[in-house]
Amino acid sequence: LAVGDLGDSFKLNRPVADAIEQRLPKTLILALISMVVALIIAIPMGIYQATRRGKPGDYILTAINFLIYSTPSFFLGLVLVIVFAQTFRLVPALAPQGDTVGEVLSEPAKLVLPVATAALGIIATLSRYMRSSTIDNLTEDYVRTARAKGTPMSVVIRRHVVRNSLTSVIAMLGYYLPVMFGGMIVVESLFNYPGMGLLFWTSAQNNDYPVLIGCILVIALAT
């Protein structure tokens, strides 16, 4: 282990380190894209809910967030496949099958459903943290001082409140790194995405213990 030797796969007839090295970048790119998409949606959503606290829009988004958060990712992915791939046929149900990150990124339409499945759960959580943090910051003295000086509320939120509210969200990103590694096992097996999660799943089915131990080691190091 100290020299990078994780043993050999029983089924693949190759070193475990080589198999993980080939699959890990594709899992990382899927996790990164999902996280970026989640942040782009969750931050404005949380701000919107905080500035309209107690209004219909806040209640509706809260209900949607709790529904998504409480739905298992495998079921959520199946619903997305049924709706967007089979019923309306807007995007393919199968993930990109390229051997390299470049080949995976060359088929963006096939990334839509895996990214959406991975990102929705994160959006539901991060938007709640952003909402709560923004509400707390809106009661701070610096907001009242800025408002007393005649600064428009939109400017106060954009220049001050958002920056201070992002602290809790940024802290959560570190927590979600290992969580996403675990979640990718479900997402990748559901959409047949050739990353480390699918490697873990197929190795579990084949009792390929050296590969399982190697994947768990990667997740442990991420944690």
GROMACS .gro file of C-alpha atoms in nm:
model
  223
    1LEU     CA    1   0.000   0.000   0.000
    2ALA     CA    2   0.283   0.241   0.084
    3VAL     CA    3   0.421   0.211  -0.270
    4GLY     CA    4   0.080   0.226  -0.441
    5ASP     CA    5   0.034  -0.149  -0.486
    6LEU     CA    6  -0.335  -0.227  -0.419
    7GLY     CA    7  -0.310  -0.584  -0.545
    8ASP     CA    8  -0.459  -0.740  -0.857
    9SER     CA    9  -0.822  -0.778  -0.956
   10PHE     CA   10  -0.963  -1.129  -0.954
   11LYS     CA   11  -1.189  -1.062  -1.254
   12LEU     CA   12  -1.016  -0.788  -1.454
   13ASN     CA   13  -0.671  -0.953  -1.456
   14ARG     CA   14  -0.502  -0.619  -1.402
   15PRO     CA   15  -0.369  -0.417  -1.108
   16VAL     CA   16  -0.638  -0.255  -0.897
   17ALA     CA   17  -0.454   0.079  -0.900
   18ASP     CA   18  -0.466   0.089  -1.280
   19ALA     CA   19  -0.839   0.016  -1.286
   20ILE     CA   20  -0.912   0.291  -1.032
   21GLU     CA   21  -0.679   0.534  -1.207
   22GLN     CA   22  -0.875   0.485  -1.530
   23ARG     CA   23  -1.219   0.521  -1.369
   24LEU     CA   24  -1.163   0.780  -1.095
   25PRO     CA   25  -1.124   1.088  -1.324
   26LYS     CA   26  -1.462   1.016  -1.482
   27THR     CA   27  -1.627   0.995  -1.141
   28LEU     CA   28  -1.456   1.318  -1.035
   29ILE     CA   29  -1.575   1.506  -1.344
   30LEU     CA   30  -1.931   1.383  -1.292
   31ALA     CA   31  -1.920   1.487  -0.926
   32LEU     CA   32  -1.768   1.825  -1.014
   33ILE     CA   33  -2.029   1.904  -1.279
   34SER     CA   34  -2.308   1.796  -1.044
   35MET     CA   35  -2.171   2.016  -0.766
   36VAL     CA   36  -2.137   2.320  -0.993
   37VAL     CA   37  -2.492   2.276  -1.123
   38ALA     CA   38  -2.618   2.235  -0.765
   39LEU     CA   39  -2.446   2.555  -0.650
   40ILE     CA   40  -2.573   2.756  -0.947
   41ILE     CA   41  -2.930   2.659  -0.860
   42ALA     CA   42  -2.918   2.626  -0.479
   43ILE     CA   43  -2.763   2.964  -0.396
   44PRO     CA   44  -3.019   3.181  -0.582
   45MET     CA   45  -3.299   2.953  -0.459
   46GLY     CA   46  -3.193   2.994  -0.098
   47ILE     CA   47  -3.167   3.372  -0.134
   48TYR     CA   48  -3.509   3.386  -0.300
   49GLN     CA   49  -3.668   3.186  -0.018
   50ALA     CA   50  -3.498   3.392   0.254
   51THR     CA   51  -3.608   3.726   0.108
   52ARG     CA   52  -3.964   3.596   0.067
   53ARG     CA   53  -3.987   3.408   0.394
   54GLY     CA   54  -4.340   3.296   0.479
   55LYS     CA   55  -4.477   3.369   0.132
   56PRO     CA   56  -4.626   3.113  -0.112
   57GLY     CA   57  -4.304   3.085  -0.316
   58ASP     CA   58  -4.108   2.997  -0.002
   59TYR     CA   59  -4.361   2.731   0.102
   60ILE     CA   60  -4.374   2.575  -0.245
   61LEU     CA   61  -3.995   2.550  -0.280
   62THR     CA   62  -3.966   2.418   0.076
   63ALA     CA   63  -4.215   2.141  -0.001
   64ILE     CA   64  -4.033   2.053  -0.324
   65ASN     CA   65  -3.696   2.047  -0.146
   66PHE     CA   66  -3.821   1.817   0.128
   67LEU     CA   67  -3.979   1.586  -0.129
   68ILE     CA   68  -3.656   1.560  -0.329
   69TYR     CA   69  -3.441   1.526  -0.016
   70SER     CA   70  -3.653   1.237   0.113
   71THR     CA   71  -3.656   1.051  -0.221
   72PRO     CA   72  -3.387   0.782  -0.265
   73SER     CA   73  -3.150   0.866  -0.550
   74PHE     CA   74  -3.213   0.537  -0.733
   75PHE     CA   75  -3.589   0.605  -0.737
   76LEU     CA   76  -3.536   0.968  -0.836
   77GLY     CA   77  -3.313   0.858  -1.124
   78LEU     CA   78  -3.572   0.607  -1.244
   79VAL     CA   79  -3.842   0.876  -1.242
   80LEU     CA   80  -3.617   1.106  -1.447
   81VAL     CA   81  -3.553   0.826  -1.696
   82ILE     CA   82  -3.924   0.748  -1.732
   83VAL     CA   83  -4.023   1.114  -1.775
   84PHE     CA   84  -3.741   1.264  -1.980
   85ALA     CA   85  -3.595   0.964  -2.165
   86GLN     CA   86  -3.892   0.736  -2.229
   87THR     CA   87  -4.203   0.956  -2.220
   88PHE     CA   88  -4.082   1.281  -2.378
   89ARG     CA   89  -3.756   1.144  -2.528
   90LEU     CA   90  -3.568   1.467  -2.461
   91VAL     CA   91  -3.238   1.311  -2.352
   92PRO     CA   92  -3.081   0.962  -2.371
   93ALA     CA   93  -3.121   0.725  -2.076
   94LEU     CA   94  -2.769   0.583  -2.115
   95ALA     CA   95  -2.468   0.777  -1.985
   96PRO     CA   96  -2.159   0.843  -2.205
   97GLN     CA   97  -1.949   0.531  -2.257
   98GLY     CA   98  -1.614   0.692  -2.341
   99ASP     CA   99  -1.287   0.563  -2.197
  100THR     CA  100  -1.147   0.910  -2.127
  101VAL     CA  101  -1.283   1.229  -1.969
  102GLY     CA  102  -1.268   1.400  -2.310
  103GLU     CA  103  -1.485   1.133  -2.468
  104VAL     CA  104  -1.733   1.159  -2.181
  105LEU     CA  105  -1.758   1.537  -2.215
  106SER     CA  106  -1.807   1.507  -2.591
  107GLU     CA  107  -2.158   1.370  -2.530
  108PRO     CA  108  -2.320   1.633  -2.305
  109ALA     CA  109  -2.677   1.518  -2.374
  110LYS     CA  110  -2.600   1.181  -2.217
  111LEU     CA  111  -2.471   1.354  -1.902
  112VAL     CA  112  -2.798   1.536  -1.833
  113LEU     CA  113  -2.979   1.262  -1.640
  114PRO     CA  114  -2.679   1.142  -1.433
  115VAL     CA  115  -2.591   1.500  -1.340
  116ALA     CA  116  -2.954   1.584  -1.259
  117THR     CA  117  -2.990   1.277  -1.037
  118ALA     CA  118  -2.671   1.357  -0.847
  119ALA     CA  119  -2.737   1.733  -0.824
  120LEU     CA  120  -3.101   1.736  -0.713
  121GLY     CA  121  -3.031   1.596  -0.367
  122ILE     CA  122  -2.750   1.846  -0.315
  123ILE     CA  123  -2.970   2.133  -0.431
  124ALA     CA  124  -3.237   2.036  -0.178
  125THR     CA  125  -2.983   2.046   0.105
  126LEU     CA  126  -2.764   2.343   0.010
  127SER     CA  127  -3.063   2.566  -0.067
  128ARG     CA  128  -3.191   2.506   0.287
  129TYR     CA  129  -2.854   2.600   0.434
  130MET     CA  130  -2.839   2.909   0.213
  131ARG     CA  131  -3.192   3.008   0.314
  132SER     CA  132  -3.121   2.970   0.685
  133SER     CA  133  -2.789   3.153   0.666
  134THR     CA  134  -2.937   3.438   0.463
  135ILE     CA  135  -3.224   3.480   0.710
  136ASP     CA  136  -2.973   3.503   0.996
  137ASN     CA  137  -2.763   3.761   0.813
  138LEU     CA  138  -3.064   3.975   0.724
  139THR     CA  139  -3.112   4.044   1.097
  140GLU     CA  140  -2.753   4.158   1.153
  141ASP     CA  141  -2.662   4.515   1.246
  142TYR     CA  142  -2.468   4.583   0.927
  143VAL     CA  143  -2.784   4.528   0.723
  144ARG     CA  144  -2.982   4.774   0.934
  145THR     CA  145  -2.697   5.025   0.912
  146ALA     CA  146  -2.679   4.995   0.534
  147ARG     CA  147  -3.054   5.033   0.504
  148ALA     CA  148  -3.047   5.338   0.733
  149LYS     CA  149  -2.795   5.499   0.497
  150GLY     CA  150  -3.042   5.455   0.211
  151THR     CA  151  -2.875   5.162   0.037
  152PRO     CA  152  -3.130   4.961  -0.164
  153MET     CA  153  -3.204   4.617  -0.022
  154SER     CA  154  -3.101   4.447  -0.347
  155VAL     CA  155  -2.757   4.607  -0.323
  156VAL     CA  156  -2.718   4.511   0.045
  157ILE     CA  157  -2.803   4.149  -0.036
  158ARG     CA  158  -2.575   4.134  -0.339
  159ARG     CA  159  -2.272   4.304  -0.182
  160HIS     CA  160  -2.287   4.190   0.179
  161VAL     CA  161  -2.547   3.932   0.272
  162VAL     CA  162  -2.466   3.679  -0.001
  163ARG     CA  163  -2.095   3.679   0.076
  164ASN     CA  164  -2.149   3.623   0.448
  165SER     CA  165  -2.422   3.365   0.391
  166LEU     CA  166  -2.198   3.152   0.171
  167THR     CA  167  -1.982   3.051   0.469
  168SER     CA  168  -2.206   2.763   0.576
  169VAL     CA  169  -2.255   2.649   0.217
  170ILE     CA  170  -1.878   2.640   0.154
  171ALA     CA  171  -1.832   2.439   0.474
  172MET     CA  172  -2.086   2.185   0.347
  173LEU     CA  173  -1.892   2.132   0.024
  174GLY     CA  174  -1.614   1.952   0.209
  175TYR     CA  175  -1.870   1.725   0.371
  176TYR     CA  176  -2.030   1.641   0.037
  177LEU     CA  177  -1.710   1.524  -0.133
  178PRO     CA  178  -1.706   1.175   0.024
  179VAL     CA  179  -2.087   1.168   0.024
  180MET     CA  180  -2.087   1.217  -0.353
  181PHE     CA  181  -1.837   0.933  -0.396
  182GLY     CA  182  -2.083   0.704  -0.222
  183GLY     CA  183  -2.380   0.843  -0.413
  184MET     CA  184  -2.206   0.793  -0.745
  185ILE     CA  185  -2.223   0.416  -0.691
  186VAL     CA  186  -2.600   0.439  -0.730
  187VAL     CA  187  -2.597   0.698  -1.010
  188GLU     CA  188  -2.330   0.525  -1.216
  189SER     CA  189  -2.485   0.180  -1.183
  190LEU     CA  190  -2.827   0.320  -1.275
  191PHE     CA  191  -2.707   0.495  -1.592
  192ASN     CA  192  -2.417   0.258  -1.671
  193TYR     CA  193  -2.165   0.541  -1.637
  194PRO     CA  194  -1.811   0.395  -1.658
  195GLY     CA  195  -1.670   0.552  -1.342
  196MET     CA  196  -1.539   0.426  -1.011
  197GLY     CA  197  -1.892   0.383  -0.876
  198LEU     CA  198  -1.983   0.136  -1.149
  199LEU     CA  199  -1.649  -0.037  -1.096
  200PHE     CA  200  -1.737  -0.078  -0.728
  201TRP     CA  201  -2.084  -0.212  -0.811
  202THR     CA  202  -1.966  -0.471  -1.065
  203SER     CA  203  -1.683  -0.576  -0.832
  204ALA     CA  204  -1.935  -0.630  -0.551
  205GLN     CA  205  -2.142  -0.851  -0.779
  206ASN     CA  206  -1.833  -1.049  -0.880
  207ASN     CA  207  -1.686  -1.076  -0.528
  208ASP     CA  208  -1.376  -0.896  -0.653
  209TYR     CA  209  -1.250  -0.802  -0.307
  210PRO     CA  210  -0.919  -0.633  -0.402
  211VAL     CA  211  -1.108  -0.381  -0.619
  212LEU     CA  212  -1.368  -0.323  -0.345
  213ILE     CA  213  -1.096  -0.257  -0.089
  214GLY     CA  214  -0.919  -0.018  -0.327
  215CYS     CA  215  -1.239   0.182  -0.393
  216ILE     CA  216  -1.319   0.198  -0.022
  217LEU     CA  217  -0.966   0.324   0.042
  218VAL     CA  218  -1.020   0.609  -0.205
  219ILE     CA  219  -1.348   0.706  -0.036
  220ALA     CA  220  -1.181   0.686   0.306
  221LEU     CA  221  -0.900   0.917   0.192
  222ALA     CA  222  -1.157   1.161   0.054
  223THR     CA  223  -1.333   1.157   0.390
   0.00000   0.00000   0.00000
